[in-house]
Amino acid sequence: MKPIFMTYTKKDLINLAVCMVLSVLIIPTFIKTEYWYTSILIPWLCLALATIGQQIVMGYTGQLALGAAGFMAAGAFAMFNLILRVPDLGFVGSLIVSGLIAAAFGILFGLPSLKVRGIYLMVATLASQFFIIWMIDKFGWFKNYDSSGIITAQDIVILGKPFTTPLAMYFVCLAVTTILTLLAMNMARGSTGRNWMAVRDMDIAAESMGVSLLRTKVQAFAISAFYCGVAGALFAFCYLKSLEPVAFDIKLSFKILFMCILGGLGTINGAFIGAAFILLFPVLLNAIGNNVFHGAIDATIISSIEQVIFGLLMIIFMIYEPLGMAKLWENLKQSMRSKLSSSGIKGVKSPVLKK
Amino acid sequence: MAYERKFKIGKPILEVNNISLAFGGVKAITDTSFNVLEHEVRAIIGPNGAGKSSMLNCINGIYKPQQGTVSFRGQVVPNITPNIMAQMGLSRTFQNLALFKRMSVLDNILVGRKLHTKTNFLEVALQLPKVKKEEKLNRERSEEIISFLEIEDIKDTPVGKLPYGLQKKVELGRALATDSSIILLDEPMAGMNVEEKRDMCRFILKVNDELGTTMVLIEHDMGVVMDISDRVVVLDYGKVIGDGTPDEIMANQKVIDAYLGVEH
Amino acid sequence: MANELLFFMEVLVGGLLAGTMYSLVALGFVLIFKASATFNFSQGAMVFFSVLAFCGFMQDFNIPFVLAFILAAFLMVVVGLCTERLVLRPLMNASEDTVLMATIGLGYVLEGLAQAAWGVEVRRLDLGIGDFPVPWIADNLKLFISALDITAGLVAAIMIIGLFLLFKYTKIGLGLRAVADDAGAASSIGIPLKHIMLLVWSAAGVVALVAGMMWGARAGVQFALVDLALKALPVLIIGGFSSIPGAIIGGLIIGAVEKILEVYIGPFFGGAIEGWAPYVLAIFFLLYRPEGLFGEKIIRRV
Ligand SMILES: Nc1ncnc2c1ncn2[C@@H]1O[C@H](COP(=O)(O)OP(=O)(O)OP(=O)(O)O)[C@@H](O)[C@H]1O
Ligand SMILES: [Mg+2]
């Protein structure tokens, strides 16, 4: 299919329109409970954004990195300090600079990727995770010498208007996520994305075609960390409404890794699918625990079960569909389409004819 | 070759000087020198394990030889890396296929256009007009190559799903897309049937003839080598044992012995 | 001056002995890597799983120490068997990274199961060995070194020598080395791959149990063990993934360096640099010697 606008095909634009109508019109009109915004939609958008960051470095560029939460922390605390110390930057300016600061860390800790791959790289990126969290924790300046350990995030003010209600914050997250998602799609489908994937699929051949491994990998790490940094800032300011380093511990990095892999490596929509699944599944499990077993099962047991299921899913996907849920969805659509066309329903063109 | 060549064979474009390469105790190449002239079709032959692929890998900087130099257009290239060689106008294919498996045929070939892509990631993210213009040009060139290689019908298929012979063609296409002045081909016809081989020869000769691209190829099929190459260099146990026109090579006693000694 | 030196010795020895605990976890890693070229990310979870089960048997069911140990070890054999059958065999032809991800999933499963079965509270594990300086050494050598550290060091040494002998001198060991070199070839000449895999996973399980007991006696049996065990990864990078001596020396290096840095440099930064120092050390190692201390340099074939 030919792109119509930027790199988007007609199908993309239809999907985008549907998503926009859903998220801008339908959701705000029909969902009035705050719970949905504060506990589901906002964290979903933030984590999906961080997962896109993870996708760029892992799904597209093939570098096993495990430190997304560290970059998120860098972004979140950069945001706090920028608003505190450089109020003139404004919210959007601070958000961008926070992303850039996270990107600087991304470049620094992405450098080992030039020498090593696989689990070796994973260990190297763990250094970033532990180092960043430690640094924020140990140097009081980052926390404005607050001794309580938890700092309240400043209110979001854009162009003099406060964005403090759940709905308003939801719109902030939605706007940022939408813009960054569209930009990520442009990169992924353009020459930038081709370089990433070439490095992922066969680095030596890529290099022989003039793709610089240094530039491509460092670039991927930087962009990935930028996305994580912005996501971390939103996560702290719109969801947690507070800043504490432990909120960005290694568990969150693993969570994002799971979102990325279960959602579908090397796809942008997989980031949204994966984030939704990992976020919603525990909610579902808790609901079952409360409504079916009427609280007879301990909450810690439920979260243990959740962990077991995530682990099992990871194993099952690795065995049967390493490309995750996005690929499953794709396959499902394909088999539906071919079923429809083979049963001779008029008006449905077979994929072959369409070309 | 009886016909008049559009691009007359010229000065050496590539010179390999006294290269030696060892892997631990295994000596893959020992003090080897030969050259490649501009616009010619140069074949490298030799029994299995003779060091042919290692030679190509030294030429484009994937392996670092312990000794010797590579000169490009008369200049010794210091610190050879695949990237530097690509920028100087040298492209290649690999013996064991090194395609981007999860990418489509068209995208694989588009990666070959990398050095003709000047826009940066920010411009790509924002899809500035110059990105679109450049992308359009690159796509047109890639489509041209795709139709030249007669693989239009598979251009959107992920290459990992294609049969071996087609993958070899795609790899040639990717090398062509770079518009390099010299292309190294490591067994481009391995595993092909007679008809496919004939096609491949046709493509190689046509590119050489029409664009003047210098071709260096490793090939085991003697018939093919004798048919299409201008000059042949023979390696055995990492050493040059013959270098000359196909006719000279056919008459070279050392070469005959090497080939009789090792069954093919 | 003498005091400073003594203090340094104390820090160093303490670090080295604590390092043996890292070595123990790393050892489990190496065993599996040697036999199946699999990076078993769940080794840390296995430590937690096995020792929690051991504590559970002892404390919730009043099973005596030895029997609880045997039961826990048996449980690890079962875990090994299931892993081999259900996870690794279907992934025989999958890429390295895919298998790694699957073992991350396995780690999640084990952690979840352990907590579902035995709860999430921190358990105390009393091995009857105190975590305080041995008086004899304190009196005679003026070094304050914990009895637990010494025990851990001894246990690690015994296990390492045992494994070493097992691999060097028994038929099983020969088989293992054959498998490590070339699984296909080994099975085609009739070395029963299945048994070897099972054996290796069981051995790794028991090593995990012992490591868990040592760690648990010091820090309590709790989820944080998983994060501690993660430090086996930098150990492996320094020692190389396929070398048993490498795992030992890597562990000692990490243990010693981390302690020395913590004691001498940590105070300038508010402490707790142990959390990341091993990883940063690993990065420097990676840049300098990516194949590890004992690994061979391999030039990728193209
Ligand atoms: N990366 C490597 N590591 C170790 N040894 C290597 C490596 N690459 C090649 N060799 C060895 O170098 C020698 C030459 O190999 P090379 O692949 O260059 O031979 P070749 O002439 O291309 O053979 P073929 O016709 O089989 O492709 C062989 O002995 C091979 O085993
Ligand atoms: Mg070869």
PDB file of C-alpha atoms in Angstrom, chain C residues 8-188:
ATOM      1  CA  PHE C   8      42.756  -3.579  54.499  1.00  0.00           C
ATOM      2  CA  MET C   9      43.418  -7.308  54.889  1.00  0.00           C
ATOM      3  CA  GLU C  10      40.222  -7.667  56.806  1.00  0.00           C
ATOM      4  CA  VAL C  11      38.257  -5.893  54.102  1.00  0.00           C
ATOM      5  CA  LEU C  12      39.966  -7.910  51.415  1.00  0.00           C
ATOM      6  CA  VAL C  13      39.433 -11.283  53.063  1.00  0.00           C
ATOM      7  CA  GLY C  14      35.865 -10.439  53.922  1.00  0.00           C
ATOM      8  CA  GLY C  15      35.297  -9.427  50.315  1.00  0.00           C
ATOM      9  CA  LEU C  16      36.924 -12.539  48.938  1.00  0.00           C
ATOM     10  CA  LEU C  17      34.874 -14.796  51.161  1.00  0.00           C
ATOM     11  CA  ALA C  18      31.672 -12.978  50.342  1.00  0.00           C
ATOM     12  CA  GLY C  19      32.743 -13.322  46.740  1.00  0.00           C
ATOM     13  CA  THR C  20      32.628 -17.092  47.033  1.00  0.00           C
ATOM     14  CA  MET C  21      28.892 -16.737  47.442  1.00  0.00           C
ATOM     15  CA  TYR C  22      28.715 -14.993  44.082  1.00  0.00           C
ATOM     16  CA  SER C  23      30.901 -17.749  42.733  1.00  0.00           C
ATOM     17  CA  LEU C  24      28.409 -20.336  43.904  1.00  0.00           C
ATOM     18  CA  VAL C  25      25.561 -18.703  42.020  1.00  0.00           C
ATOM     19  CA  ALA C  26      27.761 -18.190  38.981  1.00  0.00           C
ATOM     20  CA  LEU C  27      28.732 -21.837  39.116  1.00  0.00           C
ATOM     21  CA  GLY C  28      25.152 -22.895  38.525  1.00  0.00           C
ATOM     22  CA  PHE C  29      25.067 -20.612  35.511  1.00  0.00           C
ATOM     23  CA  VAL C  30      28.245 -22.047  34.081  1.00  0.00           C
ATOM     24  CA  LEU C  31      27.106 -25.648  34.485  1.00  0.00           C
ATOM     25  CA  ILE C  32      24.035 -25.045  32.385  1.00  0.00           C
ATOM     26  CA  PHE C  33      25.859 -22.911  29.884  1.00  0.00           C
ATOM     27  CA  LYS C  34      28.490 -25.554  29.359  1.00  0.00           C
ATOM     28  CA  ALA C  35      25.980 -28.288  28.744  1.00  0.00           C
ATOM     29  CA  SER C  36      23.444 -26.462  26.631  1.00  0.00           C
ATOM     30  CA  ALA C  37      24.891 -23.096  25.629  1.00  0.00           C
ATOM     31  CA  THR C  38      21.893 -21.576  27.390  1.00  0.00           C
ATOM     32  CA  PHE C  39      22.165 -18.424  29.453  1.00  0.00           C
ATOM     33  CA  ASN C  40      19.959 -19.430  32.332  1.00  0.00           C
ATOM     34  CA  PHE C  41      18.704 -16.137  33.599  1.00  0.00           C
ATOM     35  CA  SER C  42      16.545 -17.969  36.138  1.00  0.00           C
ATOM     36  CA  GLN C  43      19.534 -19.128  38.164  1.00  0.00           C
ATOM     37  CA  GLY C  44      18.861 -16.348  40.677  1.00  0.00           C
ATOM     38  CA  ALA C  45      15.224 -17.352  40.919  1.00  0.00           C
ATOM     39  CA  MET C  46      16.348 -20.954  41.437  1.00  0.00           C
ATOM     40  CA  VAL C  47      18.409 -19.811  44.417  1.00  0.00           C
ATOM     41  CA  PHE C  48      15.386 -18.120  45.920  1.00  0.00           C
ATOM     42  CA  PHE C  49      12.998 -20.943  45.042  1.00  0.00           C
ATOM     43  CA  SER C  50      15.147 -23.721  46.464  1.00  0.00           C
ATOM     44  CA  VAL C  51      16.108 -22.090  49.723  1.00  0.00           C
ATOM     45  CA  LEU C  52      12.587 -20.861  50.362  1.00  0.00           C
ATOM     46  CA  ALA C  53      11.313 -24.391  49.876  1.00  0.00           C
ATOM     47  CA  PHE C  54      14.036 -25.648  52.212  1.00  0.00           C
ATOM     48  CA  CYS C  55      12.996 -23.141  54.874  1.00  0.00           C
ATOM     49  CA  GLY C  56       9.374 -23.950  54.317  1.00  0.00           C
ATOM     50  CA  PHE C  57       9.950 -27.673  54.802  1.00  0.00           C
ATOM     51  CA  MET C  58      11.884 -27.042  57.982  1.00  0.00           C
ATOM     52  CA  GLN C  59       9.814 -24.292  59.502  1.00  0.00           C
ATOM     53  CA  ASP C  60       6.263 -25.005  58.342  1.00  0.00           C
ATOM     54  CA  PHE C  61       6.393 -28.807  58.423  1.00  0.00           C
ATOM     55  CA  ASN C  62       9.015 -29.321  61.103  1.00  0.00           C
ATOM     56  CA  ILE C  63      11.021 -31.592  58.865  1.00  0.00           C
ATOM     57  CA  PRO C  64      14.556 -32.110  60.157  1.00  0.00           C
ATOM     58  CA  PHE C  65      17.440 -30.302  58.498  1.00  0.00           C
ATOM     59  CA  VAL C  66      18.908 -33.157  56.512  1.00  0.00           C
ATOM     60  CA  LEU C  67      15.599 -34.447  55.252  1.00  0.00           C
ATOM     61  CA  ALA C  68      14.534 -30.929  54.306  1.00  0.00           C
ATOM     62  CA  PHE C  69      17.756 -30.528  52.387  1.00  0.00           C
ATOM     63  CA  ILE C  70      17.181 -33.783  50.534  1.00  0.00           C
ATOM     64  CA  LEU C  71      13.589 -32.837  49.773  1.00  0.00           C
ATOM     65  CA  ALA C  72      14.597 -29.423  48.496  1.00  0.00           C
ATOM     66  CA  ALA C  73      17.341 -30.927  46.383  1.00  0.00           C
ATOM     67  CA  PHE C  74      14.863 -33.413  44.974  1.00  0.00           C
ATOM     68  CA  LEU C  75      12.497 -30.575  44.213  1.00  0.00           C
ATOM     69  CA  MET C  76      15.269 -28.888  42.227  1.00  0.00           C
ATOM     70  CA  VAL C  77      15.783 -32.069  40.242  1.00  0.00           C
ATOM     71  CA  VAL C  78      12.097 -31.987  39.357  1.00  0.00           C
ATOM     72  CA  VAL C  79      12.382 -28.341  38.376  1.00  0.00           C
ATOM     73  CA  GLY C  80      15.378 -29.220  36.230  1.00  0.00           C
ATOM     74  CA  LEU C  81      13.501 -32.060  34.585  1.00  0.00           C
ATOM     75  CA  CYS C  82      10.487 -29.906  33.807  1.00  0.00           C
ATOM     76  CA  THR C  83      12.645 -27.091  32.487  1.00  0.00           C
ATOM     77  CA  GLU C  84      14.555 -29.388  30.229  1.00  0.00           C
ATOM     78  CA  ARG C  85      11.405 -31.045  28.896  1.00  0.00           C
ATOM     79  CA  LEU C  86       9.021 -28.145  28.669  1.00  0.00           C
ATOM     80  CA  VAL C  87      11.187 -25.143  28.021  1.00  0.00           C
ATOM     81  CA  LEU C  88      14.543 -26.006  26.564  1.00  0.00           C
ATOM     82  CA  ARG C  89      13.695 -28.895  24.309  1.00  0.00           C
ATOM     83  CA  PRO C  90      11.025 -27.021  22.355  1.00  0.00           C
ATOM     84  CA  LEU C  91      13.504 -24.171  21.978  1.00  0.00           C
ATOM     85  CA  MET C  92      16.308 -26.354  20.678  1.00  0.00           C
ATOM     86  CA  ASN C  93      16.553 -24.464  17.392  1.00  0.00           C
ATOM     87  CA  ALA C  94      15.624 -21.041  18.660  1.00  0.00           C
ATOM     88  CA  SER C  95      18.049 -18.145  18.757  1.00  0.00           C
ATOM     89  CA  GLU C  96      20.174 -17.453  21.805  1.00  0.00           C
ATOM     90  CA  ASP C  97      18.190 -14.358  22.677  1.00  0.00           C
ATOM     91  CA  THR C  98      14.875 -16.204  22.462  1.00  0.00           C
ATOM     92  CA  VAL C  99      16.079 -18.853  24.898  1.00  0.00           C
ATOM     93  CA  LEU C 100      17.388 -16.161  27.206  1.00  0.00           C
ATOM     94  CA  MET C 101      13.966 -14.516  27.236  1.00  0.00           C
ATOM     95  CA  ALA C 102      12.327 -17.843  27.967  1.00  0.00           C
ATOM     96  CA  THR C 103      14.577 -18.316  30.974  1.00  0.00           C
ATOM     97  CA  ILE C 104      13.635 -14.849  32.173  1.00  0.00           C
ATOM     98  CA  GLY C 105      10.053 -16.099  31.989  1.00  0.00           C
ATOM     99  CA  LEU C 106      11.084 -19.223  33.870  1.00  0.00           C
ATOM    100  CA  GLY C 107      12.576 -17.038  36.580  1.00  0.00           C
ATOM    101  CA  TYR C 108       9.246 -15.258  36.935  1.00  0.00           C
ATOM    102  CA  VAL C 109       7.435 -18.574  37.195  1.00  0.00           C
ATOM    103  CA  LEU C 110       9.762 -19.862  39.906  1.00  0.00           C
ATOM    104  CA  GLU C 111       9.610 -16.646  41.922  1.00  0.00           C
ATOM    105  CA  GLY C 112       5.844 -16.561  41.694  1.00  0.00           C
ATOM    106  CA  LEU C 113       5.443 -20.215  42.608  1.00  0.00           C
ATOM    107  CA  ALA C 114       7.764 -19.906  45.573  1.00  0.00           C
ATOM    108  CA  GLN C 115       5.881 -16.933  46.938  1.00  0.00           C
ATOM    109  CA  ALA C 116       2.485 -18.454  46.297  1.00  0.00           C
ATOM    110  CA  ALA C 117       3.511 -21.609  48.132  1.00  0.00           C
ATOM    111  CA  TRP C 118       5.476 -20.177  51.032  1.00  0.00           C
ATOM    112  CA  GLY C 119       4.368 -16.580  51.395  1.00  0.00           C
ATOM    113  CA  VAL C 120       6.267 -13.355  51.058  1.00  0.00           C
ATOM    114  CA  GLU C 121       7.567 -12.749  54.570  1.00  0.00           C
ATOM    115  CA  VAL C 122      11.291 -12.668  55.197  1.00  0.00           C
ATOM    116  CA  ARG C 123      12.328 -15.930  56.828  1.00  0.00           C
ATOM    117  CA  ARG C 124      15.257 -16.322  59.130  1.00  0.00           C
ATOM    118  CA  LEU C 125      17.496 -19.228  58.397  1.00  0.00           C
ATOM    119  CA  ASP C 126      19.723 -20.386  61.233  1.00  0.00           C
ATOM    120  CA  LEU C 127      22.394 -22.805  60.140  1.00  0.00           C
ATOM    121  CA  GLY C 128      23.938 -22.776  63.572  1.00  0.00           C
ATOM    122  CA  ILE C 129      26.850 -20.752  62.248  1.00  0.00           C
ATOM    123  CA  GLY C 130      27.070 -17.259  63.601  1.00  0.00           C
ATOM    124  CA  ASP C 131      27.615 -14.263  61.375  1.00  0.00           C
ATOM    125  CA  PHE C 132      30.201 -12.793  63.746  1.00  0.00           C
ATOM    126  CA  PRO C 133      34.010 -12.782  63.894  1.00  0.00           C
ATOM    127  CA  VAL C 134      35.691 -16.036  64.747  1.00  0.00           C
ATOM    128  CA  PRO C 135      37.371 -15.453  68.164  1.00  0.00           C
ATOM    129  CA  TRP C 136      40.423 -17.589  67.404  1.00  0.00           C
ATOM    130  CA  ILE C 137      41.257 -15.648  64.257  1.00  0.00           C
ATOM    131  CA  ALA C 138      40.487 -12.361  65.931  1.00  0.00           C
ATOM    132  CA  ASP C 139      42.829 -13.174  68.811  1.00  0.00           C
ATOM    133  CA  ASN C 140      45.711 -14.639  66.898  1.00  0.00           C
ATOM    134  CA  LEU C 141      45.687 -12.847  63.542  1.00  0.00           C
ATOM    135  CA  LYS C 142      43.909  -9.698  64.666  1.00  0.00           C
ATOM    136  CA  LEU C 143      41.514 -10.123  61.735  1.00  0.00           C
ATOM    137  CA  PHE C 144      37.785  -9.911  62.231  1.00  0.00           C
ATOM    138  CA  ILE C 145      36.329 -12.439  59.853  1.00  0.00           C
ATOM    139  CA  SER C 146      32.844 -13.870  60.086  1.00  0.00           C
ATOM    140  CA  ALA C 147      32.392 -17.585  60.690  1.00  0.00           C
ATOM    141  CA  LEU C 148      29.663 -17.617  58.093  1.00  0.00           C
ATOM    142  CA  ASP C 149      31.993 -16.174  55.483  1.00  0.00           C
ATOM    143  CA  ILE C 150      34.527 -18.847  56.262  1.00  0.00           C
ATOM    144  CA  THR C 151      31.911 -21.575  56.062  1.00  0.00           C
ATOM    145  CA  ALA C 152      30.668 -20.222  52.759  1.00  0.00           C
ATOM    146  CA  GLY C 153      34.210 -20.203  51.467  1.00  0.00           C
ATOM    147  CA  LEU C 154      34.769 -23.787  52.565  1.00  0.00           C
ATOM    148  CA  VAL C 155      31.469 -25.015  51.177  1.00  0.00           C
ATOM    149  CA  ALA C 156      32.155 -23.297  47.882  1.00  0.00           C
ATOM    150  CA  ALA C 157      35.595 -24.860  47.747  1.00  0.00           C
ATOM    151  CA  ILE C 158      34.216 -28.319  48.428  1.00  0.00           C
ATOM    152  CA  MET C 159      31.512 -27.987  45.798  1.00  0.00           C
ATOM    153  CA  ILE C 160      33.937 -26.680  43.246  1.00  0.00           C
ATOM    154  CA  ILE C 161      36.432 -29.446  43.844  1.00  0.00           C
ATOM    155  CA  GLY C 162      33.621 -31.993  43.751  1.00  0.00           C
ATOM    156  CA  LEU C 163      32.295 -30.693  40.444  1.00  0.00           C
ATOM    157  CA  PHE C 164      35.751 -30.438  39.049  1.00  0.00           C
ATOM    158  CA  LEU C 165      36.480 -34.077  39.862  1.00  0.00           C
ATOM    159  CA  LEU C 166      33.095 -35.096  38.539  1.00  0.00           C
ATOM    160  CA  PHE C 167      33.735 -33.476  35.190  1.00  0.00           C
ATOM    161  CA  LYS C 168      37.335 -34.393  34.888  1.00  0.00           C
ATOM    162  CA  TYR C 169      37.300 -38.013  35.879  1.00  0.00           C
ATOM    163  CA  THR C 170      33.891 -39.579  35.377  1.00  0.00           C
ATOM    164  CA  LYS C 171      32.145 -40.806  32.287  1.00  0.00           C
ATOM    165  CA  ILE C 172      29.375 -38.306  32.902  1.00  0.00           C
ATOM    166  CA  GLY C 173      31.904 -35.524  32.874  1.00  0.00           C
ATOM    167  CA  LEU C 174      33.365 -36.745  29.629  1.00  0.00           C
ATOM    168  CA  GLY C 175      29.883 -36.812  28.141  1.00  0.00           C
ATOM    169  CA  LEU C 176      29.260 -33.322  29.367  1.00  0.00           C
ATOM    170  CA  ARG C 177      32.395 -32.019  27.775  1.00  0.00           C
ATOM    171  CA  ALA C 178      31.498 -33.752  24.535  1.00  0.00           C
ATOM    172  CA  VAL C 179      28.054 -32.193  24.629  1.00  0.00           C
ATOM    173  CA  ALA C 180      29.497 -28.792  25.375  1.00  0.00           C
ATOM    174  CA  ASP C 181      31.699 -29.045  22.309  1.00  0.00           C
ATOM    175  CA  ASP C 182      29.081 -30.250  19.905  1.00  0.00           C
ATOM    176  CA  ALA C 183      25.688 -31.450  21.049  1.00  0.00           C
ATOM    177  CA  GLY C 184      24.776 -32.919  17.670  1.00  0.00           C
ATOM    178  CA  ALA C 185      27.949 -34.920  17.339  1.00  0.00           C
ATOM    179  CA  ALA C 186      27.799 -36.103  20.930  1.00  0.00           C
ATOM    180  CA  SER C 187      24.301 -37.465  20.603  1.00  0.00           C
ATOM    181  CA  SER C 188      25.085 -39.079  17.275  1.00  0.00           C
TER     182      SER C 188
END
